[in-house]
Amino acid sequence: MDKRNTQGEAPGDLAGLGEDRIIELFSGGTVRPPVITAIGDDCAVIGPYEGLVFLWTADMLIEGVHFIRSEIPPEDLGYKSLCVNLSDIAAMGGEPLAALISLSLPKDLPSEWIERFRDGVFDAGEKYHCQIAGGDTCGSRNSAAVSITVLGKAVEQEVLRRSGTHTNDDIWLSGRAGLSALGLELLNRNISNDGATGAFSCHFRPEPQLELGRFLAENRLASSCIDTSDGLVIDLGRICRINNCSATIFEKQLPIVEEARSFDLDPIELALHGGEDYQLLFTAEPGDRARLEKNDTIQRIGSIEEGTMGITLIRKSGEEETIVPRGFSHF
Amino acid sequence: MDKRNTQGEAPGDLAGLGEDRIIELFSGGTVRPPVITAIGDDCAVIGPYEGLVFLWTADMLIEGVHFIRSEIPPEDLGYKSLCVNLSDIAAMGGEPLAALISLSLPKDLPSEWIERFRDGVFDAGEKYHCQIAGGDTCGSRNSAAVSITVLGKAVEQEVLRRSGTHTNDDIWLSGRAGLSALGLELLNRNISNDGATGAFSCHFRPEPQLELGRFLAENRLASSCIDTSDGLVIDLGRICRINNCSATIFEKQLPIVEEARSFDLDPIELALHGGEDYQLLFTAEPGDRARLEKNDTIQRIGSIEEGTMGITLIRKSGEEETIVPRGFSHF
């Protein structure tokens, strides 16, 4: 929740290097069996074994960066920590198997805190059929860190990937865009009533779209897929970059959180740039439109275009606007 | 390297709860397929698939707790971070497949640091045939955290476990006990010459005993096995607790680092209580003694006894001494 920007840092430090370049540093090696996909998708893909592949992901939540300990109930933090990992499994059309939970905790943390955190992890694990299979616990100097890794499985031919979309494919999005960001904004303003928007619940307890992911995978309905963790524009930008394409999205089709206006917030801004929704953003052939429209958890928000012009927003007025990513940057 | 003790903490905090109880908190759920083993061994075991099982482990290294950034070259930290995970795969007789690297880093870290860290990770990955298959990178408030998870494989019937030992089994240990702790002691005293003991190399670049683990597994030579990460007495204590047995070890058979005496250190103390050796501690039937004695990387140090009296050290004088664990405690 610490929205740090990259300006003002020396060029030789990580802020100058940037997150994407850091990830690139680790993607030098050749991919050899049984690793099928390494860096660059929501999960690593390992296999196949008996026609199955394993989806494998890891995500850290750091105190002071991803959460402020006094602001998030420990059970919600536990729930969320597991769910952000499960969201990566959902984005590839998989089914979770098990998780390892690693914790680095200050030793003066009340033991009640860890029990409540555990309850939240177990709640999410039970709800989404993901066993807790182990982990690691160690001390920390002052702040808590949660690092979770999840293993899931999928049928090899059904795996959803970030790559694979074509020009004229529709762009679809599940859920309400910007709902988690609204929750964060209200928290930052010390507003404790989210006006029945579900913003706090979305922010503290995001629900991984495993059912939707499985539906898309089993029915081969998505030509590409990613979960929205860093913001719609950033994550759609990733799809565009990998597929060498552009995207157009329509303001009037965005599933925005209208109620944000009553808090003096722009729901379009939240929808485009707000992070942590953990919804599925996917592309599909226009021929599948009728079939997908029957699913009322998803909304067709735009289409894939030729070229590498980035992301264009068509305003309700008909005006076209190039949208520059500005979600959360870690460095 | 921050040797914190548990005294002086309030009873309701993590220091009062203790590491083992924290781990227990997460081991409540039932284990169901495909998870075969959850919490309580060096790795979780998942499978079987085509007669194979997957070994899965995660370990965090936290700045100020596991390492002091100014004291360990980044390439060594990268190397060590992967190797401590590979050591868990070794302890179960497996072969590594791939690793995910999660990093939480302060943004003012020089970019050279991350490049050198990466080089160390890749060095270890190449040496031990473990691909880097992905990960996660995020900012941190001030200190760095490294969280690595490794997936390995093993033949289902060959997996080495902490459980399975019997009364009168021999206790064996690879390598030199206390060598890493000697390195740490010298560092703490600002001594930069380890007297050709190999102590610094052992401390900064521990080598996972994958070959030995595979040898023991393939030949079904170990009735139980663990890696020595927290100290010989603590880790042997874990074997005793799981198997409801006691252990006797012989001072004269301990593969101690004699050279420690020239630094005014007691090599027996280092061998019993020093952590981070990442050697294999295993038990085997006395009938296999002749075969195991041919391997000069291991030493028979004692035997498993009936009862739950803990660990007894037979001094060279013949005197018996009960050894109380006092390795590193995180809380």
XYZ file of C-alpha atoms in Angstrom:
662
model
C 0.000 0.000 0.000
C 3.104 2.080 -0.056
C 2.685 3.679 -3.489
C 6.266 4.474 -4.217
C 7.298 5.945 -7.490
C 10.498 5.569 -9.407
C 11.532 9.189 -9.676
C 14.501 10.601 -7.870
C 16.555 7.423 -7.661
C 20.143 7.006 -8.736
C 20.502 5.292 -12.142
C 22.696 2.478 -10.786
C 20.163 1.178 -8.271
C 17.162 -1.106 -8.565
C 14.830 1.854 -9.049
C 16.808 2.646 -12.197
C 16.825 -0.986 -13.291
C 13.071 -1.572 -12.879
C 11.066 -4.673 -12.062
C 10.818 -6.047 -15.602
C 14.593 -5.855 -16.102
C 15.175 -7.606 -12.773
C 12.892 -10.430 -13.863
C 14.727 -10.583 -17.225
C 18.007 -11.042 -15.340
C 16.705 -14.372 -14.082
C 15.331 -15.576 -17.401
C 18.633 -16.155 -19.153
C 18.852 -19.939 -18.899
C 17.543 -22.393 -21.449
C 14.268 -24.093 -20.686
C 14.659 -27.859 -20.723
C 12.325 -30.705 -19.772
C 10.512 -31.187 -17.493
C 10.201 -27.387 -17.363
C 7.885 -26.365 -20.220
C 7.440 -22.691 -19.366
C 9.759 -20.742 -17.099
C 9.640 -16.973 -16.548
C 7.051 -14.836 -18.379
C 3.694 -16.325 -17.522
C 1.553 -16.397 -14.374
C 3.016 -19.760 -13.373
C 5.913 -21.962 -14.344
C 4.716 -25.091 -16.158
C 6.364 -28.433 -15.392
C 5.651 -31.808 -16.934
C 3.941 -33.527 -18.580
C 3.305 -36.503 -16.318
C 0.450 -38.765 -17.332
C -0.901 -35.946 -19.567
C -0.928 -33.529 -16.633
C 1.236 -30.493 -16.163
C 2.034 -28.784 -12.892
C 1.501 -25.068 -12.514
C 3.838 -23.523 -10.006
C 3.815 -20.004 -8.627
C 5.256 -17.988 -5.739
C 4.245 -14.605 -4.346
C 5.543 -12.588 -1.436
C 3.633 -10.085 0.686
C 5.895 -7.686 2.542
C 4.877 -5.530 5.485
C 5.096 -1.861 4.587
C 4.951 -2.654 0.869
C 1.943 -4.935 0.316
C 0.256 -4.467 3.647
C 0.276 -2.371 6.787
C -0.017 -4.712 9.720
C -2.205 -2.435 11.800
C -4.662 -2.000 8.940
C -5.358 -5.546 7.832
C -6.834 -8.132 10.200
C -4.403 -11.083 10.337
C -7.030 -13.564 9.131
C -7.606 -11.408 6.067
C -3.873 -11.204 5.416
C -3.649 -15.002 5.627
C -6.611 -15.401 3.313
C -5.287 -12.866 0.823
C -1.731 -14.239 0.847
C -2.922 -17.627 -0.298
C -5.510 -16.229 -2.722
C -3.097 -14.034 -4.675
C -1.150 -17.199 -5.428
C -4.306 -19.146 -6.281
C -5.164 -16.337 -8.695
C -2.053 -17.229 -10.726
C -3.262 -20.834 -10.914
C -6.693 -19.551 -12.031
C -5.077 -17.415 -14.745
C -3.614 -20.542 -16.323
C -6.780 -22.619 -16.046
C -5.484 -24.897 -13.321
C -6.683 -26.533 -10.166
C -4.705 -25.950 -6.942
C -3.113 -28.904 -5.175
C -1.078 -27.604 -2.272
C 0.759 -24.644 -0.792
C 3.915 -24.029 1.232
C 3.759 -21.089 3.627
C 7.006 -19.306 4.578
C 6.869 -16.654 7.249
C 9.433 -14.227 8.576
C 8.012 -12.665 11.716
C 9.190 -10.260 14.413
C 9.425 -12.169 17.662
C 7.365 -9.652 19.611
C 4.353 -10.359 17.417
C 1.437 -11.518 19.618
C 0.883 -15.253 19.239
C -2.800 -14.497 18.668
C -1.752 -12.780 15.452
C -0.181 -15.905 13.985
C -3.180 -18.031 15.023
C -5.572 -15.660 13.290
C -3.299 -15.494 10.239
C -3.302 -19.305 10.141
C -7.114 -19.351 10.330
C -7.294 -17.118 7.263
C -4.858 -19.286 5.304
C -6.846 -22.411 6.211
C -10.171 -20.743 5.294
C -8.892 -19.979 1.812
C -7.280 -23.410 1.532
C -10.522 -25.164 2.384
C -12.631 -22.976 0.141
C -10.381 -23.518 -2.855
C -9.261 -27.090 -2.120
C -5.625 -26.259 -1.582
C -3.833 -28.196 1.165
C -1.180 -26.579 3.303
C 1.744 -28.948 2.749
C 4.510 -27.271 4.727
C 6.632 -24.186 4.884
C 9.280 -22.406 6.830
C 9.181 -20.056 9.817
C 11.914 -17.680 10.861
C 12.430 -14.468 12.751
C 12.737 -11.005 11.280
C 14.320 -7.790 12.466
C 11.194 -5.694 12.479
C 8.713 -6.323 9.699
C 6.753 -9.401 8.687
C 7.099 -11.140 5.338
C 4.810 -13.799 3.938
C 6.034 -15.914 1.046
C 3.708 -18.514 -0.368
C 4.189 -20.985 -3.170
C 1.357 -22.963 -4.713
C 1.430 -26.032 -6.903
C -1.532 -26.714 -9.152
C -2.324 -29.035 -12.006
C -3.901 -28.736 -15.424
C -4.457 -30.823 -18.503
C -1.479 -30.131 -20.758
C -3.519 -29.108 -23.815
C -5.848 -26.883 -21.831
C -3.349 -24.547 -20.127
C -4.225 -20.863 -20.539
C -1.269 -18.680 -21.417
C -0.470 -15.012 -21.804
C 0.473 -15.673 -25.416
C -1.859 -16.855 -28.178
C -4.210 -13.979 -28.947
C -4.941 -12.747 -32.492
C -6.034 -9.487 -34.094
C -9.760 -8.870 -33.663
C -10.041 -11.127 -30.628
C -12.379 -9.737 -28.001
C -10.988 -8.662 -24.640
C -12.952 -9.849 -21.611
C -12.679 -9.038 -17.928
C -14.279 -10.672 -14.907
C -15.612 -8.831 -11.860
C -15.689 -5.103 -11.215
C -12.587 -3.185 -12.242
C -11.059 -0.932 -9.603
C -12.973 -2.335 -6.641
C -9.846 -3.277 -4.681
C -8.273 0.110 -5.445
C -11.398 1.814 -4.101
C -10.975 -0.162 -0.884
C -7.350 0.925 -0.647
C -8.253 4.588 -1.267
C -10.901 4.516 1.454
C -8.415 2.949 3.863
C -5.860 5.618 3.057
C -8.497 8.250 3.865
C -9.516 6.515 7.097
C -13.033 5.963 5.775
C -14.417 2.862 7.468
C -17.686 2.497 5.557
C -17.305 1.394 1.946
C -20.958 2.116 1.154
C -21.875 -1.527 0.525
C -19.645 -1.533 -2.555
C -17.759 -4.612 -1.396
C -14.534 -2.634 -1.798
C -13.023 -3.636 1.541
C -13.927 -7.244 1.084
C -12.382 -7.217 -2.415
C -9.257 -5.534 -1.092
C -8.769 -7.737 1.960
C -10.190 -11.012 0.664
C -9.781 -11.198 -3.106
C -11.390 -14.326 -4.515
C -9.313 -16.173 -7.122
C -11.313 -16.865 -10.277
C -10.553 -20.568 -10.310
C -13.970 -21.622 -11.542
C -13.860 -19.198 -14.457
C -10.305 -20.252 -15.297
C -11.311 -23.915 -15.365
C -14.371 -23.101 -17.502
C -12.257 -21.198 -20.038
C -9.608 -23.923 -20.090
C -11.936 -26.904 -20.407
C -13.873 -25.247 -23.193
C -10.813 -23.778 -24.932
C -12.487 -20.389 -24.875
C -9.548 -18.093 -24.123
C -6.804 -17.326 -26.643
C -4.773 -15.676 -23.867
C -5.276 -14.992 -20.181
C -3.681 -13.112 -17.258
C -4.881 -12.121 -13.797
C -5.192 -8.432 -12.981
C -2.807 -7.935 -10.118
C -0.992 -4.718 -11.032
C -3.804 -2.855 -12.797
C -5.884 -3.388 -15.955
C -3.676 -1.263 -18.207
C -0.406 -2.749 -16.939
C -1.676 -6.302 -17.241
C -3.307 -5.735 -20.638
C -0.021 -4.121 -21.676
C 1.725 -7.387 -20.822
C -0.656 -9.308 -23.080
C 0.005 -6.779 -25.877
C 3.782 -6.940 -25.483
C 3.949 -10.726 -25.493
C 1.631 -10.992 -28.487
C 3.027 -7.988 -30.420
C -0.365 -6.385 -30.631
C -2.363 -3.394 -29.456
C -5.662 -3.136 -27.639
C -8.685 -0.905 -27.736
C -11.000 -0.703 -24.762
C -14.337 1.056 -24.528
C -15.150 3.270 -21.569
C -18.833 2.429 -21.833
C -18.126 -1.298 -21.535
C -15.829 -1.157 -18.518
C -17.367 -2.803 -15.439
C -16.530 0.206 -13.272
C -17.499 0.850 -9.669
C -19.927 3.767 -10.130
C -20.240 4.260 -6.367
C -16.655 5.563 -6.306
C -18.064 8.932 -7.416
C -19.774 9.372 -4.061
C -16.297 9.341 -2.511
C -15.067 11.914 -5.038
C -13.087 9.296 -6.904
C -13.052 8.682 -10.650
C -14.220 5.115 -11.274
C -12.579 5.052 -14.718
C -9.201 5.916 -13.225
C -9.622 3.223 -10.593
C -10.671 0.692 -13.238
C -7.723 1.435 -15.525
C -4.943 1.826 -12.996
C -6.053 0.249 -9.729
C -4.266 -2.939 -8.735
C -5.071 -6.087 -6.800
C -8.444 -6.943 -8.313
C -7.224 -10.495 -9.065
C -9.785 -10.890 -11.803
C -9.183 -12.683 -15.098
C -8.396 -10.603 -18.175
C -8.569 -12.774 -21.277
C -9.015 -12.673 -25.011
C -11.342 -14.837 -27.083
C -12.367 -15.249 -30.695
C -15.388 -13.161 -31.698
C -17.060 -16.430 -32.723
C -17.252 -17.386 -29.051
C -18.925 -14.134 -28.056
C -22.452 -15.522 -27.819
C -21.280 -18.343 -25.597
C -19.280 -16.081 -23.293
C -22.063 -13.513 -23.016
C -24.129 -16.107 -21.144
C -21.639 -15.837 -18.273
C -22.681 -12.814 -16.253
C -19.454 -12.659 -14.213
C -17.541 -11.395 -17.252
C -17.763 -8.340 -19.494
C -16.451 -7.771 -23.029
C -14.406 -4.579 -22.726
C -12.575 -4.202 -26.038
C -10.626 -5.862 -28.789
C -7.125 -6.752 -29.892
C -5.691 -4.674 -32.757
C -2.722 -4.948 -35.088
C 0.490 -3.037 -34.423
C 2.225 -1.995 -31.251
C 0.569 1.326 -30.452
C -0.292 0.251 -26.948
C -3.685 0.688 -25.362
C -6.344 3.040 -26.658
C -9.413 4.001 -24.649
C -12.503 4.996 -26.610
C -14.324 7.486 -24.401
C -18.126 7.594 -24.286
C -17.833 10.775 -26.381
C -16.110 8.784 -29.119
C -12.814 10.484 -28.395
C -9.725 8.232 -28.538
C -7.088 8.389 -25.841
C -3.779 6.532 -25.509
C -3.522 5.120 -22.011
C -0.113 5.032 -20.377
C 0.389 2.425 -17.641
C 0.698 3.842 -14.161
C -0.102 1.150 -11.668
C 2.098 0.169 -8.794
C 5.837 0.123 -9.401
C 8.030 -1.707 -6.915
C 11.279 0.002 -7.850
C 23.686 -14.495 12.165
C 21.639 -12.631 14.687
C 21.812 -15.125 17.532
C 18.711 -14.144 19.409
C 17.603 -16.047 22.415
C 14.158 -16.596 23.773
C 14.583 -15.138 27.230
C 12.970 -11.937 28.314
C 9.998 -12.036 25.968
C 6.366 -11.697 26.942
C 4.570 -15.059 27.156
C 1.896 -14.059 24.615
C 4.279 -13.343 21.762
C 6.020 -15.541 19.212
C 9.107 -15.827 21.400
C 6.880 -17.493 23.996
C 5.201 -19.693 21.401
C 8.403 -20.976 19.785
C 9.197 -22.126 16.270
C 8.000 -25.730 16.623
C 4.605 -24.643 17.959
C 4.238 -22.161 15.091
C 4.905 -24.952 12.607
C 2.388 -27.166 14.452
C -0.237 -24.455 14.014
C -0.060 -25.026 10.279
C -0.118 -28.803 10.402
C -3.712 -29.261 11.518
C -5.287 -30.268 8.213
C -5.709 -33.800 6.959
C -3.262 -35.002 4.349
C -5.058 -36.187 1.242
C -3.839 -37.252 -2.221
C -1.850 -36.160 -4.100
C -0.095 -34.861 -0.978
C 1.652 -37.845 0.637
C 3.674 -36.016 3.287
C 2.922 -32.499 4.480
C 4.614 -30.778 7.421
C 7.276 -32.616 9.458
C 9.904 -33.703 6.965
C 12.549 -31.879 4.963
C 10.215 -31.616 1.981
C 6.539 -32.081 1.253
C 5.959 -35.168 -0.901
C 3.395 -35.029 -3.705
C 2.344 -37.806 -6.054
C 2.794 -40.453 -7.233
C 2.793 -39.772 -10.960
C 4.205 -42.548 -13.144
C 5.942 -43.994 -10.039
C 7.622 -40.671 -9.292
C 6.977 -38.375 -6.383
C 7.741 -34.683 -6.210
C 9.735 -33.294 -3.321
C 8.870 -29.694 -2.563
C 10.586 -27.318 -0.187
C 10.786 -23.585 0.574
C 13.329 -21.611 2.585
C 13.662 -17.935 3.302
C 16.863 -15.995 4.001
C 16.221 -12.695 5.760
C 18.680 -9.833 6.014
C 19.676 -9.247 9.618
C 18.590 -12.757 10.589
C 20.246 -15.168 8.148
C 22.752 -12.833 6.627
C 24.303 -9.399 6.985
C 24.389 -7.825 3.575
C 27.718 -6.086 4.030
C 29.364 -9.340 5.115
C 28.356 -11.782 2.403
C 29.255 -11.229 -1.253
C 25.997 -11.190 -3.244
C 27.071 -14.103 -5.465
C 27.664 -16.202 -2.354
C 24.256 -15.237 -0.969
C 22.638 -16.290 -4.252
C 24.559 -19.547 -4.260
C 23.744 -20.286 -0.628
C 20.061 -19.360 -0.954
C 19.536 -21.980 -3.616
C 21.784 -24.567 -1.938
C 19.992 -24.552 1.422
C 16.857 -25.532 -0.480
C 18.702 -28.161 -2.516
C 19.945 -29.580 0.779
C 16.335 -30.415 1.696
C 15.980 -32.296 -1.597
C 19.248 -34.132 -0.818
C 17.966 -35.102 2.638
C 15.086 -36.972 1.029
C 17.166 -38.659 -1.647
C 15.801 -36.609 -4.522
C 17.027 -34.950 -7.649
C 16.282 -31.222 -8.144
C 14.170 -30.118 -11.091
C 13.557 -26.391 -10.792
C 13.438 -23.399 -8.483
C 11.358 -20.247 -8.120
C 13.226 -17.227 -6.729
C 11.252 -14.553 -4.843
C 13.049 -11.393 -3.822
C 12.034 -8.445 -1.715
C 14.660 -5.756 -2.165
C 15.206 -2.161 -1.056
C 15.054 0.057 -4.123
C 18.337 1.794 -3.347
C 20.212 -1.494 -3.706
C 22.893 -1.148 -6.422
C 21.852 -2.963 -9.575
C 25.275 -4.619 -9.579
C 24.217 -6.392 -6.384
C 21.259 -8.123 -7.997
C 23.359 -9.118 -11.031
C 25.975 -10.717 -8.798
C 23.282 -12.385 -6.691
C 21.792 -13.785 -9.896
C 25.202 -15.115 -10.976
C 25.481 -17.036 -7.699
C 22.005 -18.519 -8.069
C 22.784 -19.571 -11.644
C 26.147 -21.074 -10.610
C 24.459 -23.298 -8.052
C 21.629 -24.092 -10.458
C 24.057 -25.224 -13.146
C 26.215 -27.211 -10.765
C 23.267 -29.087 -9.301
C 21.081 -29.267 -12.427
C 18.298 -27.108 -11.077
C 16.630 -24.736 -13.547
C 15.405 -21.303 -12.486
C 11.767 -21.458 -13.558
C 10.461 -18.116 -12.347
C 9.782 -16.106 -9.260
C 8.582 -12.814 -7.959
C 10.314 -9.489 -7.345
C 9.052 -6.716 -5.114
C 10.276 -3.774 -3.088
C 11.001 -3.720 0.610
C 11.123 -0.979 3.214
C 14.713 -1.468 4.218
C 15.989 -5.016 4.355
C 16.308 -7.700 1.699
C 14.508 -11.043 1.831
C 15.167 -14.040 -0.377
C 12.559 -16.770 -0.573
C 13.275 -19.789 -2.716
C 11.208 -22.842 -3.428
C 12.573 -25.938 -5.106
C 10.796 -28.853 -6.724
C 12.618 -32.155 -7.003
C 11.729 -35.696 -7.892
C 12.403 -39.123 -6.454
C 11.344 -42.707 -6.990
C 8.413 -43.227 -4.641
C 9.852 -46.283 -2.859
C 13.272 -44.723 -2.416
C 12.364 -41.505 -0.600
C 14.452 -40.910 2.540
C 12.449 -39.745 5.531
C 13.032 -38.487 9.040
C 11.047 -41.443 10.345
C 11.974 -45.116 10.040
C 14.965 -45.680 12.287
C 15.213 -48.570 14.794
C 17.009 -49.217 18.060
C 20.677 -50.078 17.493
C 20.833 -48.400 14.096
C 24.090 -46.577 13.525
C 24.105 -42.800 13.234
C 26.153 -41.382 10.366
C 27.130 -37.852 9.433
C 28.694 -36.464 6.284
C 31.340 -33.748 6.143
C 32.985 -31.939 9.038
C 30.691 -30.932 11.884
C 30.855 -27.301 12.973
C 32.772 -26.021 9.958
C 30.116 -23.459 9.003
C 29.809 -22.315 12.636
C 33.577 -21.796 12.731
C 33.238 -19.569 9.675
C 30.496 -17.581 11.374
C 32.537 -17.192 14.566
C 35.549 -15.916 12.626
C 33.319 -13.429 10.783
C 31.866 -12.198 14.063
C 35.412 -11.621 15.305
C 36.453 -9.847 12.097
C 39.045 -12.540 11.384
C 39.507 -12.698 7.624
C 41.812 -15.729 7.381
C 40.157 -19.047 8.194
C 43.498 -20.883 8.301
C 42.758 -23.045 5.236
C 40.024 -24.829 7.176
C 37.446 -24.182 4.460
C 35.229 -22.578 7.105
C 34.316 -19.486 5.074
C 33.649 -21.494 1.964
C 31.433 -23.853 3.974
C 29.600 -20.934 5.565
C 29.083 -18.894 2.397
C 28.766 -21.680 -0.158
C 27.414 -24.807 1.508
C 27.287 -27.730 -0.910
C 24.089 -29.787 -0.801
C 24.815 -33.492 -0.433
C 22.722 -34.508 -3.415
C 25.049 -37.246 -4.583
C 25.163 -38.859 -1.144
C 21.385 -38.567 -0.800
C 20.864 -40.283 -4.159
C 23.367 -42.998 -3.219
C 21.586 -43.709 0.086
C 18.171 -43.651 -1.591
C 19.026 -45.875 -4.562
C 20.695 -48.433 -2.331
C 18.106 -48.209 0.457
C 20.910 -47.658 2.933
C 19.350 -45.069 5.264
C 16.576 -45.891 7.729
C 16.083 -42.137 8.361
C 17.716 -38.961 7.137
C 17.744 -35.213 7.800
C 20.054 -32.386 6.788
C 21.946 -30.514 9.501
C 20.719 -26.965 9.197
C 20.111 -25.949 12.810
C 22.888 -27.905 14.533
C 23.741 -31.577 15.010
C 22.033 -31.900 18.400
C 18.854 -30.068 17.338
C 18.560 -32.044 14.106
C 19.387 -35.382 15.752
C 16.818 -34.434 18.408
C 14.229 -34.161 15.636
C 15.053 -37.680 14.449
C 14.733 -38.944 18.052
C 11.417 -37.175 18.644
C 9.824 -38.440 15.436
C 11.030 -41.990 16.026
C 10.461 -42.046 19.817
C 14.021 -42.996 20.484
C 17.231 -41.724 22.028
C 20.709 -41.379 20.617
C 24.243 -41.862 21.857
C 27.105 -40.130 20.108
C 30.812 -40.619 20.702
C 33.106 -37.645 21.054
C 36.009 -39.567 19.584
C 34.046 -40.360 16.416
C 32.787 -36.834 15.717
C 34.315 -35.379 12.537
C 35.248 -32.160 14.318
C 37.262 -29.249 12.993
C 40.407 -29.569 15.128
C 41.797 -26.304 13.749
C 39.129 -24.397 15.691
C 41.368 -24.721 18.754
C 43.908 -22.377 17.177
C 41.177 -19.710 17.261
C 40.449 -20.504 20.925
C 37.220 -22.249 20.015
C 36.025 -25.643 21.217
C 35.540 -27.856 18.143
C 33.222 -30.180 20.088
C 30.908 -27.299 20.947
C 30.910 -26.148 17.319
C 30.217 -29.695 16.115
C 27.319 -30.248 18.507
C 25.622 -26.886 18.343
C 26.825 -25.069 15.245
C 24.247 -24.611 12.494
C 24.258 -24.385 8.729
C 26.553 -27.273 7.870
C 23.931 -28.670 5.461
C 25.377 -32.137 5.752
C 23.337 -35.343 5.861
C 22.661 -36.934 9.231
C 21.220 -40.410 8.758
C 20.725 -43.731 10.443
C 21.447 -47.149 8.961
C 21.296 -50.769 10.038
C 24.539 -52.076 11.560
C 24.519 -54.727 8.816
C 25.247 -52.008 6.277
C 28.225 -50.683 8.212
C 30.896 -52.325 6.061
C 29.354 -50.954 2.902
C 28.995 -47.436 4.276
C 32.525 -47.380 5.689
C 33.827 -47.475 2.111
C 32.437 -43.964 1.625
C 35.018 -41.593 3.030
C 32.709 -38.559 3.026
C 30.739 -39.981 5.957
C 31.534 -40.917 9.514
C 29.703 -43.222 11.953
C 29.171 -41.070 15.035
C 26.862 -43.055 17.307
C 23.819 -45.232 17.619
C 20.083 -45.106 18.205
C 18.876 -46.276 21.639
C 15.560 -47.204 23.202
C 13.606 -44.728 25.291
C 13.241 -40.989 25.142
C 16.176 -39.812 27.242
C 17.414 -37.525 24.500
C 20.971 -37.340 23.328
C 23.931 -38.660 25.299
C 27.511 -37.799 24.473
C 30.176 -40.309 25.479
C 33.264 -38.269 26.176
C 36.714 -39.606 25.300
C 37.164 -40.166 29.044
C 34.192 -42.533 29.011
C 32.063 -40.032 30.906
C 28.429 -39.760 29.786
C 26.813 -36.386 29.331
C 23.254 -35.477 28.365
C 23.362 -32.880 25.626
C 20.698 -30.192 25.639
C 19.963 -28.574 22.284
C 21.123 -24.986 21.979
C 21.407 -24.123 18.349
C 19.786 -21.176 16.726
C 16.300 -20.231 17.877
C 14.273 -17.889 15.711
C 11.838 -16.775 18.417
